[in-house]
CSV table of C-alpha atoms in Angstrom, one decimal:
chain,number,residue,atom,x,y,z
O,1251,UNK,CA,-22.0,12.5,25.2
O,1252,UNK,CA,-20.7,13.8,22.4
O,1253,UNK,CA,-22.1,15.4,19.5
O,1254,UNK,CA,-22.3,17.9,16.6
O,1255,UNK,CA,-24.3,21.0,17.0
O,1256,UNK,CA,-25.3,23.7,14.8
O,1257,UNK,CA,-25.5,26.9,16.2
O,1258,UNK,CA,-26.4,29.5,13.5
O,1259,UNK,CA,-27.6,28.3,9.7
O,1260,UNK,CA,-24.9,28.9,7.8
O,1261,UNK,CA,-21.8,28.2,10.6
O,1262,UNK,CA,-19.7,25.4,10.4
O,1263,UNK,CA,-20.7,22.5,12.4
O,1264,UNK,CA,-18.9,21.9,15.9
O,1265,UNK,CA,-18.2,18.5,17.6
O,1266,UNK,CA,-18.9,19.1,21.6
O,1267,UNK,CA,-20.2,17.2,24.6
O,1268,UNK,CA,-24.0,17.4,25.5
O,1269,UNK,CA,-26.1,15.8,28.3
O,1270,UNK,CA,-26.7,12.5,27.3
O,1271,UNK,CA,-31.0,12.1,27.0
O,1272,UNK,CA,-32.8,9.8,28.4
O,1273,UNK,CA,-36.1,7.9,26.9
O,1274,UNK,CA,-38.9,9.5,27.8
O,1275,UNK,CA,-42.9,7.6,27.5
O,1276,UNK,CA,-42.9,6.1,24.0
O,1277,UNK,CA,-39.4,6.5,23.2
O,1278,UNK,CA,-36.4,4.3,22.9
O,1279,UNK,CA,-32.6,5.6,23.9
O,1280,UNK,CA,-30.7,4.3,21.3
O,1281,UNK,CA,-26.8,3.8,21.2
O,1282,UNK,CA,-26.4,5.6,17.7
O,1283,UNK,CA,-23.7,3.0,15.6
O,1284,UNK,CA,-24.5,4.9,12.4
O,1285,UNK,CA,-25.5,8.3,11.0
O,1286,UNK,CA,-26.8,8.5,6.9
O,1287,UNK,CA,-26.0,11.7,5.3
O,1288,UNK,CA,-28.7,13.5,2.6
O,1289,UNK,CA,-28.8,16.0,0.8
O,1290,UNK,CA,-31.5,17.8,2.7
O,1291,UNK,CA,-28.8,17.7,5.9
O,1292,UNK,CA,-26.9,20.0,3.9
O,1293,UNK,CA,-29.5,22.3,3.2
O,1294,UNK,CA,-30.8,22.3,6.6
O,1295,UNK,CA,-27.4,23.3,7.7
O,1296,UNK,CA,-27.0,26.2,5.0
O,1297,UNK,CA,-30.7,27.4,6.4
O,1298,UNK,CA,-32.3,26.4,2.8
O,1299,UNK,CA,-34.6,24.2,4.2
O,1300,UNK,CA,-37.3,26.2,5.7
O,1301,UNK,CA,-39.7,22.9,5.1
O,1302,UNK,CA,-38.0,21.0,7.6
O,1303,UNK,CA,-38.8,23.5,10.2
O,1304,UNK,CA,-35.4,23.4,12.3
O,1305,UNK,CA,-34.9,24.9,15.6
O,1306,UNK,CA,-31.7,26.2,16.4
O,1307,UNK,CA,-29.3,25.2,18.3
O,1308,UNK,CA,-29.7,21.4,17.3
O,1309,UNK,CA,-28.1,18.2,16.2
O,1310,UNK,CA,-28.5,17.3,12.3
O,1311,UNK,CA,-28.8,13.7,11.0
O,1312,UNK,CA,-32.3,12.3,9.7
O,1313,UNK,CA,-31.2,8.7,9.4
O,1314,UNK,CA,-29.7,6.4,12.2
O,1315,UNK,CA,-28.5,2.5,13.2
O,1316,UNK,CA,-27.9,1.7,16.1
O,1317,UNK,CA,-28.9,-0.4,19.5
O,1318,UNK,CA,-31.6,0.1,22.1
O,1319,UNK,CA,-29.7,1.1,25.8
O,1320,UNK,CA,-33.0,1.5,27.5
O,1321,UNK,CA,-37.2,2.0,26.4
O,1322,UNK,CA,-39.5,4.5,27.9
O,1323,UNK,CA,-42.3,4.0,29.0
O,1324,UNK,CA,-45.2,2.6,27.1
O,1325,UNK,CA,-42.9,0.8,24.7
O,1326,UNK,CA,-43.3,-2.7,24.2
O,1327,UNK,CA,-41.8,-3.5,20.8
O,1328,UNK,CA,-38.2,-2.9,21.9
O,1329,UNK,CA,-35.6,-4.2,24.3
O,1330,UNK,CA,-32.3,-3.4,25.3
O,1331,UNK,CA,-29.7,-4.9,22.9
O,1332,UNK,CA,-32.0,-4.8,19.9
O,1333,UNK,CA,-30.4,-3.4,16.6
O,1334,UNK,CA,-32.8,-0.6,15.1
O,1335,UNK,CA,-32.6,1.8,12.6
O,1336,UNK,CA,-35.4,4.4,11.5
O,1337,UNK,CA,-35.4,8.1,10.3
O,1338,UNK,CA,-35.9,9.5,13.4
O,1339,UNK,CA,-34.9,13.3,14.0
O,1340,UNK,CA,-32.7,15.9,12.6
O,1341,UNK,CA,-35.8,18.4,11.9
O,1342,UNK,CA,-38.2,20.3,13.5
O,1343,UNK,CA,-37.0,20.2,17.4
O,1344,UNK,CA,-36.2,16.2,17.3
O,1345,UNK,CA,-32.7,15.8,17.4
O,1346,UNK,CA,-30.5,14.4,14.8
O,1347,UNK,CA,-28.5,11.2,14.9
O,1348,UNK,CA,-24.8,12.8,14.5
O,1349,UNK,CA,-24.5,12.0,18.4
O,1350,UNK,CA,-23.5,9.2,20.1
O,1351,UNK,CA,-27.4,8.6,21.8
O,1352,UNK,CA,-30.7,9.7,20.8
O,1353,UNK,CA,-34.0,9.2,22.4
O,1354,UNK,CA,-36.2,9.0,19.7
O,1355,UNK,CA,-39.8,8.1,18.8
O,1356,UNK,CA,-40.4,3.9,19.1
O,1357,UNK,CA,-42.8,4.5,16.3
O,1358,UNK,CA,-40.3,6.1,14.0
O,1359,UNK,CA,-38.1,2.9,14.3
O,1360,UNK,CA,-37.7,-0.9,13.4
O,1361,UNK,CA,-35.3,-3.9,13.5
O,1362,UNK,CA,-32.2,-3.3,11.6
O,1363,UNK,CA,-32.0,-6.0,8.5
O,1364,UNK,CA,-29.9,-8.9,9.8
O,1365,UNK,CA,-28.8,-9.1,6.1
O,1366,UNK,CA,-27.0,-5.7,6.6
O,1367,UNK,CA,-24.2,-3.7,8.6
O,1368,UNK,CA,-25.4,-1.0,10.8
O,1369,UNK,CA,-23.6,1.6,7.9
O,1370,UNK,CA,-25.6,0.0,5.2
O,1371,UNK,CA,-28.6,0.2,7.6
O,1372,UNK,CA,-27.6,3.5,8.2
O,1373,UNK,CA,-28.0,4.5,4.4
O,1374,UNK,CA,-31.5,3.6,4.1
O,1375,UNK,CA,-34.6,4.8,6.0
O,1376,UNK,CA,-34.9,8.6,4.7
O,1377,UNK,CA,-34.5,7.0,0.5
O,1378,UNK,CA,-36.9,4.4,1.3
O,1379,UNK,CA,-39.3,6.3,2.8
O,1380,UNK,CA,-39.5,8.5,0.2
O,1381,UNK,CA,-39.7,5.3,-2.4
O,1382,UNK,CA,-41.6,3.6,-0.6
O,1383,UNK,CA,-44.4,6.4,-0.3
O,1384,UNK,CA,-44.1,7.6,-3.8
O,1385,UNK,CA,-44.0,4.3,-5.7
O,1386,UNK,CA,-46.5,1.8,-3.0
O,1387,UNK,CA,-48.5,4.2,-1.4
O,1388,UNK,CA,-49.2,6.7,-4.1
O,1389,UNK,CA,-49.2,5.4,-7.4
O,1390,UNK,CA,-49.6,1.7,-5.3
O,1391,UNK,CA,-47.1,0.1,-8.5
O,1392,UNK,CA,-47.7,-3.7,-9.1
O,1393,UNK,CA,-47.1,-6.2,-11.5
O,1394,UNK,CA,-47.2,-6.1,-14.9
O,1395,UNK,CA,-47.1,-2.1,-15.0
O,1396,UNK,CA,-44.0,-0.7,-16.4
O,1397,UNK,CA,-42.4,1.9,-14.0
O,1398,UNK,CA,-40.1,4.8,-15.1
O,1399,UNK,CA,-37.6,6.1,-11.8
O,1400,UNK,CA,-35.8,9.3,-13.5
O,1401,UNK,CA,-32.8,9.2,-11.9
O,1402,UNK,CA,-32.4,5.6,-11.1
O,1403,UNK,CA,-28.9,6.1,-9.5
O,1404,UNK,CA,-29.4,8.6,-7.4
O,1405,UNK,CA,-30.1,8.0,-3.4
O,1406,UNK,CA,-33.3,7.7,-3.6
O,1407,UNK,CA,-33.7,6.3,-7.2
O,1408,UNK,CA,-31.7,3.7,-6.9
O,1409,UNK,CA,-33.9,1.9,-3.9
O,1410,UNK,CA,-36.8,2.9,-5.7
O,1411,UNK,CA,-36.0,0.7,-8.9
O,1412,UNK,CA,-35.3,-2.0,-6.4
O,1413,UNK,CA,-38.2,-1.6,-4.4
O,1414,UNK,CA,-40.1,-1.6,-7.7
O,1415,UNK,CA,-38.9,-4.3,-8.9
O,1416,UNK,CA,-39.7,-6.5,-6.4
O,1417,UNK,CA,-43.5,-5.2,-6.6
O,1418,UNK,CA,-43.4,-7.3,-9.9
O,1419,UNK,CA,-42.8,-4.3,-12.2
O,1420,UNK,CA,-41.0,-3.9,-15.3
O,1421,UNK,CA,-38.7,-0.8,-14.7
O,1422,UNK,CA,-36.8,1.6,-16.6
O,1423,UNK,CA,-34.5,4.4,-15.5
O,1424,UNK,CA,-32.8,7.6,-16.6
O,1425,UNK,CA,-29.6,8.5,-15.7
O,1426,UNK,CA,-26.5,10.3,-17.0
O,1427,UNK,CA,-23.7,8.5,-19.6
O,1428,UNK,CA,-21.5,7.5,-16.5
O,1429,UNK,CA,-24.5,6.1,-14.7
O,1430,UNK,CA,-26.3,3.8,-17.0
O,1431,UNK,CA,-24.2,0.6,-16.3
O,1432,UNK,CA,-24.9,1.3,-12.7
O,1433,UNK,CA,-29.2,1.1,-12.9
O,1434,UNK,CA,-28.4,-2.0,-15.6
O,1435,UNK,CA,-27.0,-3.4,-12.6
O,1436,UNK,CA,-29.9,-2.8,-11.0
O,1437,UNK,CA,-32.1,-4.7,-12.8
O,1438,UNK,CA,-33.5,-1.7,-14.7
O,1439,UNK,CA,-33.2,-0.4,-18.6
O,1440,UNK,CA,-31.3,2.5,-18.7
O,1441,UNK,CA,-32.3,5.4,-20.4
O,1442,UNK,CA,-29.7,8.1,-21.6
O,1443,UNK,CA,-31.7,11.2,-20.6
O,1444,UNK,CA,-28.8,13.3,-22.3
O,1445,UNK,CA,-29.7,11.8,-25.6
O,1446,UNK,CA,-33.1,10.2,-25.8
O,1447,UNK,CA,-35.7,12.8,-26.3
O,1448,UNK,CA,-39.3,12.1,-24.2
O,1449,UNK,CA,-41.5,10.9,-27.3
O,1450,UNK,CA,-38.3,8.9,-28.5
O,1451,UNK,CA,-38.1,6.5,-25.3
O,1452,UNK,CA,-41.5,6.8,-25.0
O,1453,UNK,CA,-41.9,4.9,-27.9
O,1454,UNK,CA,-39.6,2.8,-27.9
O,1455,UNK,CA,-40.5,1.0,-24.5
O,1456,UNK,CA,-44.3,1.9,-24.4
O,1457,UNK,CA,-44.9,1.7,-27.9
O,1458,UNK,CA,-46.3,5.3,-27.5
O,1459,UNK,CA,-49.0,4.5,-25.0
O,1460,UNK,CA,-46.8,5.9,-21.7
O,1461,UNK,CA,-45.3,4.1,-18.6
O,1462,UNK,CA,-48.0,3.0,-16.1
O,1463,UNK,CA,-46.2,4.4,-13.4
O,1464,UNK,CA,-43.3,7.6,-13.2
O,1465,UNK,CA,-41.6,8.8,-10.4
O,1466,UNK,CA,-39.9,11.5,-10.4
O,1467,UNK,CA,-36.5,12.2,-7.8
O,1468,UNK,CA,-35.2,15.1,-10.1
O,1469,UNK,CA,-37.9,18.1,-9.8
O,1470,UNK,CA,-37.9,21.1,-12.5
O,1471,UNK,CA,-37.6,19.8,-16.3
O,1472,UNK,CA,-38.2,16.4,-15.4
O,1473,UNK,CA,-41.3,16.8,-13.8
O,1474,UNK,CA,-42.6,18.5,-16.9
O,1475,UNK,CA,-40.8,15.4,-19.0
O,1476,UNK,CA,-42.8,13.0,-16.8
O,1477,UNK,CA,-46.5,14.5,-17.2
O,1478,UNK,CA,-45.6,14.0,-21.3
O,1479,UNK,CA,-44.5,10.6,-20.8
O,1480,UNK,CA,-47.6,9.1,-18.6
O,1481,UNK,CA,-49.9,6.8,-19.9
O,1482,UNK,CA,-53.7,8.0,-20.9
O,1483,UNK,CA,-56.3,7.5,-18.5
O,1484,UNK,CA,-54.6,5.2,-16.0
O,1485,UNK,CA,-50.8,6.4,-16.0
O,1486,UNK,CA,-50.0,8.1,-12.5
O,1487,UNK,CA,-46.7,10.5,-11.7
O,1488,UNK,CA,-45.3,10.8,-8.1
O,1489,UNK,CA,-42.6,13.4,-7.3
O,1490,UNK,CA,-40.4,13.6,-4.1
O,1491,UNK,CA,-39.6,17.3,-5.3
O,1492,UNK,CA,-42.6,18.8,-6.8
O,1493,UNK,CA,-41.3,22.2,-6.3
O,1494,UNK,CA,-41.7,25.1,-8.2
O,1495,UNK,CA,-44.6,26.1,-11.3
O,1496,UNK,CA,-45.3,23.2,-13.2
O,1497,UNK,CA,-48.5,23.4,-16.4
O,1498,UNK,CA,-50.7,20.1,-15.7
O,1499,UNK,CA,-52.1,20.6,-19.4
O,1500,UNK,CA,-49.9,17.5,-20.5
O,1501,UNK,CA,-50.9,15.5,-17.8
O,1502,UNK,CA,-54.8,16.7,-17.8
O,1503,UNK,CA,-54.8,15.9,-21.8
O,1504,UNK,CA,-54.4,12.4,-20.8
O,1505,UNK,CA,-56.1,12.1,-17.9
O,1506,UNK,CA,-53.8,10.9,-15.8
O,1507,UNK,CA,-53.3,11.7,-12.2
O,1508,UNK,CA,-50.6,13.0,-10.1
O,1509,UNK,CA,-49.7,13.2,-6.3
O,1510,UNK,CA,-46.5,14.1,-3.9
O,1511,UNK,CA,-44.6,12.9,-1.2
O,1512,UNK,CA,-43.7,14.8,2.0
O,1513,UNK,CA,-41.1,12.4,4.0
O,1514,UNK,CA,-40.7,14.9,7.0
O,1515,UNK,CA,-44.7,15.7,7.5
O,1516,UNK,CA,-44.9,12.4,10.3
O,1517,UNK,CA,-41.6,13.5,12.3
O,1518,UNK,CA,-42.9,17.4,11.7
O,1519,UNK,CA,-46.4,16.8,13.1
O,1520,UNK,CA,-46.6,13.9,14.8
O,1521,UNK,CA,-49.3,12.2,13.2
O,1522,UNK,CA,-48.7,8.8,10.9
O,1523,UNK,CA,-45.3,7.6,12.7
O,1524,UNK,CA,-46.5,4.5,13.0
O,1525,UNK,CA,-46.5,3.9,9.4
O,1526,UNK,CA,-42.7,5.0,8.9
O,1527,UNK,CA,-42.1,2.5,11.1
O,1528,UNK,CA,-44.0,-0.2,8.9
O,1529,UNK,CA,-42.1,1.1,5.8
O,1530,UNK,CA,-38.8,0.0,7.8
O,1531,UNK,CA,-40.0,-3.3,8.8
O,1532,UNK,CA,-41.1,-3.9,5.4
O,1533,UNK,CA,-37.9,-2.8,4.1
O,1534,UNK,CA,-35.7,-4.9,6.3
O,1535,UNK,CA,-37.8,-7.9,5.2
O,1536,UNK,CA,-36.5,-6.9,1.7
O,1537,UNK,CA,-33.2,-6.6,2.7
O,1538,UNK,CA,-33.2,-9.9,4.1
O,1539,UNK,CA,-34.8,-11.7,1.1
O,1540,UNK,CA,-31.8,-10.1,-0.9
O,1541,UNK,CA,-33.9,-7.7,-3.1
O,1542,UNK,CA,-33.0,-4.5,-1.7
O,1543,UNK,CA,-29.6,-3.3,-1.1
O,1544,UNK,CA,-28.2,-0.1,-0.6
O,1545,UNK,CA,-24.7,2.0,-2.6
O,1546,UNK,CA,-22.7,3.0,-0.1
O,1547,UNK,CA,-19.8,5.2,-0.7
O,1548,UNK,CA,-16.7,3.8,0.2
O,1549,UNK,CA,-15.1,6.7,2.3
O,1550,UNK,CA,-15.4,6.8,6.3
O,1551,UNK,CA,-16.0,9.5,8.5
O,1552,UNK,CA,-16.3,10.0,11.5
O,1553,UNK,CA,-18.3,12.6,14.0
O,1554,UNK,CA,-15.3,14.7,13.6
O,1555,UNK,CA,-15.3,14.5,9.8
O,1556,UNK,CA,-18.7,15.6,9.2
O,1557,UNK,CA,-17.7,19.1,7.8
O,1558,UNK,CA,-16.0,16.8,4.8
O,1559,UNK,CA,-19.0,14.5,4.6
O,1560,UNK,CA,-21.0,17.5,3.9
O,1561,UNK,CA,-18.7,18.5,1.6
O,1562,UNK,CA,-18.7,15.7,-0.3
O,1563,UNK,CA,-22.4,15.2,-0.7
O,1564,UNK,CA,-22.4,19.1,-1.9
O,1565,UNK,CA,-20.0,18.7,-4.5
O,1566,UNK,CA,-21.6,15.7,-6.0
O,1567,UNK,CA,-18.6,13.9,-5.5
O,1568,UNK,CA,-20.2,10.6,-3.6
O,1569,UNK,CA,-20.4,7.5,-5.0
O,1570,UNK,CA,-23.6,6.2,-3.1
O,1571,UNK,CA,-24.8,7.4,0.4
O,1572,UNK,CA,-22.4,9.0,2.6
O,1573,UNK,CA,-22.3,7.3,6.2
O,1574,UNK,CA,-21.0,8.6,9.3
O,1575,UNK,CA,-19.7,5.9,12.3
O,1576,UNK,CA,-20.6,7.8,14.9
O,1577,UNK,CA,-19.3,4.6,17.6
């Protein structure tokens, strides 16, 4: 089959042909349609991602749609001809989805949303993973709380204002100038975070007691911003990239609580699979009900192109996810 291999960290990528796997006990061989590129792909290929623990030589690609060709054995939940998609490789020694099969994981994986194409499909399960674990099973967001997403149009901001949303919330959203009609859109108030100071939005939406609920997709500065902008006592943060020295001291003086999320710990260690998989199936059902909804950009590439697709997600150039048709 063909695929893209990374020899070296650092190398440019190269599109060969590889023996074809087969699905081994628990795992489904799935006919890849669909390949989502994130940033941490980049990284991984650059050798800046020592978290995701990649052996070399390997295929990249975290996120996949695609159709079941055969099940191993053991697997019950999956037929040949189902449409699937899941985050299921790309790190550690799984391999990636930038080839035309994978054998991958059955836990890892659910039906594709019927509501979506397998490139929108594509876009989704490594953004809504991370959401879903920072905003449901973190800080567990419901209705009636008001939710802060700093950087609502990013990848994974902008599914977590949707996701959000239909929890019941009322949610708000920083982003720069050029993106502020794009969370509106969203269903979210847009915050100018290159003009409105912390205590000044803070304020104005809270009335100065704090949001209910932050999360956090930037890392650094905003982090910090976030522990000053968390309601007393029972206002929780959650960051996807809590990274770095960070004080506590504003978040200890109001008592409020904090926690991470680690997407790549299941696929890395093997334990808790089986609730990525739920976080897909919940998704789809989403999807399907019309409340969730990825930005795709609108260029194509192909397995050939994925030197420019990388390229493009570097240079902050995208205009929602990057997807590679890999059929």
């Amino acid at each position: 089959m063909r695929a893209v291999i990374l020899q070296e960290f650092g190398t440019p990528l190269i599109l060969t042909e590889i023996d074809k796997p087969a699905a081994g006990p628990g795992q489904v061989l799935v006919k890849v349609k669909a390949s989502g590129v994130n940033p941490l792909d980049t990284k991984i290929r650059a050798g800046k991602a020592a978290h995701a623990e990649r052996t070399l030589p390997a295929v990249l690609g975290l996120d996949l749609a695609g159709v079941v060709e055969e099940v191993g054995a053991g697997v019950s939940d999956f037929a040949p001809g189902d449409e699937v998609y899941g985050m299921t490789g790309g790190v550690g020694d799984l391999q990636g989805s930038l080839a035309e099969y994978a054998a991958v994981d059955a836990r890892l994986l659910a039906r594709k949303p019927t509501a979506l194409a397998m490139r929108e499909a594509a876009a989704l399960p490594l953004v809504v993973i991370t959401a879903w674990e920072g905003l449901v099973d973190r800080a567990q967001v419901q209705a009636g709380q008001k939710v802060l997403i700093h950087g609502g149009a990013g990848g994974i901001g902008h599914v977590a204002v949707q996701i959000a949303r239909a929890r019941g919330a009322e949610v708000f959203a920083t982003a720069s100038p050029s993106r502020l009609e794009a969370v509106a859109r969203l269903g979210a108030t847009p915050i100018d975070h290159t003009t409105t100071a912390v205590d000044e939005y803070v304020a104005r939406h809270t009335g100065g007691e704090g949001f209910d609920v932050i999360f956090d997709t930037v890392g650094g500065a905003v982090l910090d911003a976030s522990f000053a902008a968390v309601r007393t006592y029972t206002g929780h943060v959650v960051s996807a990239l809590g990274w770095g020295t960070h004080s506590i001291a504003p978040l200890s003086f109001r008592g409020a609580t904090y926690s991470g999320v680690f997407t790549l710990l299941p696929m890395l260690t093997g334990r808790g699979r089986e609730h990525h998989g739920q976080i897909m199936r919940e998704a789809a059902a989403l999807a399907d009900a019309g409340a969730l909804k990825p930005r795709l950009d609108p260029r194509r590439f192909t397995l050939a192109d994925v030197a420019d697709a990388h390229t493009a997600v570097e240079s902050g150039s995208a205009q929602g996810k990057i997807v590679i048709d890999v059929d």
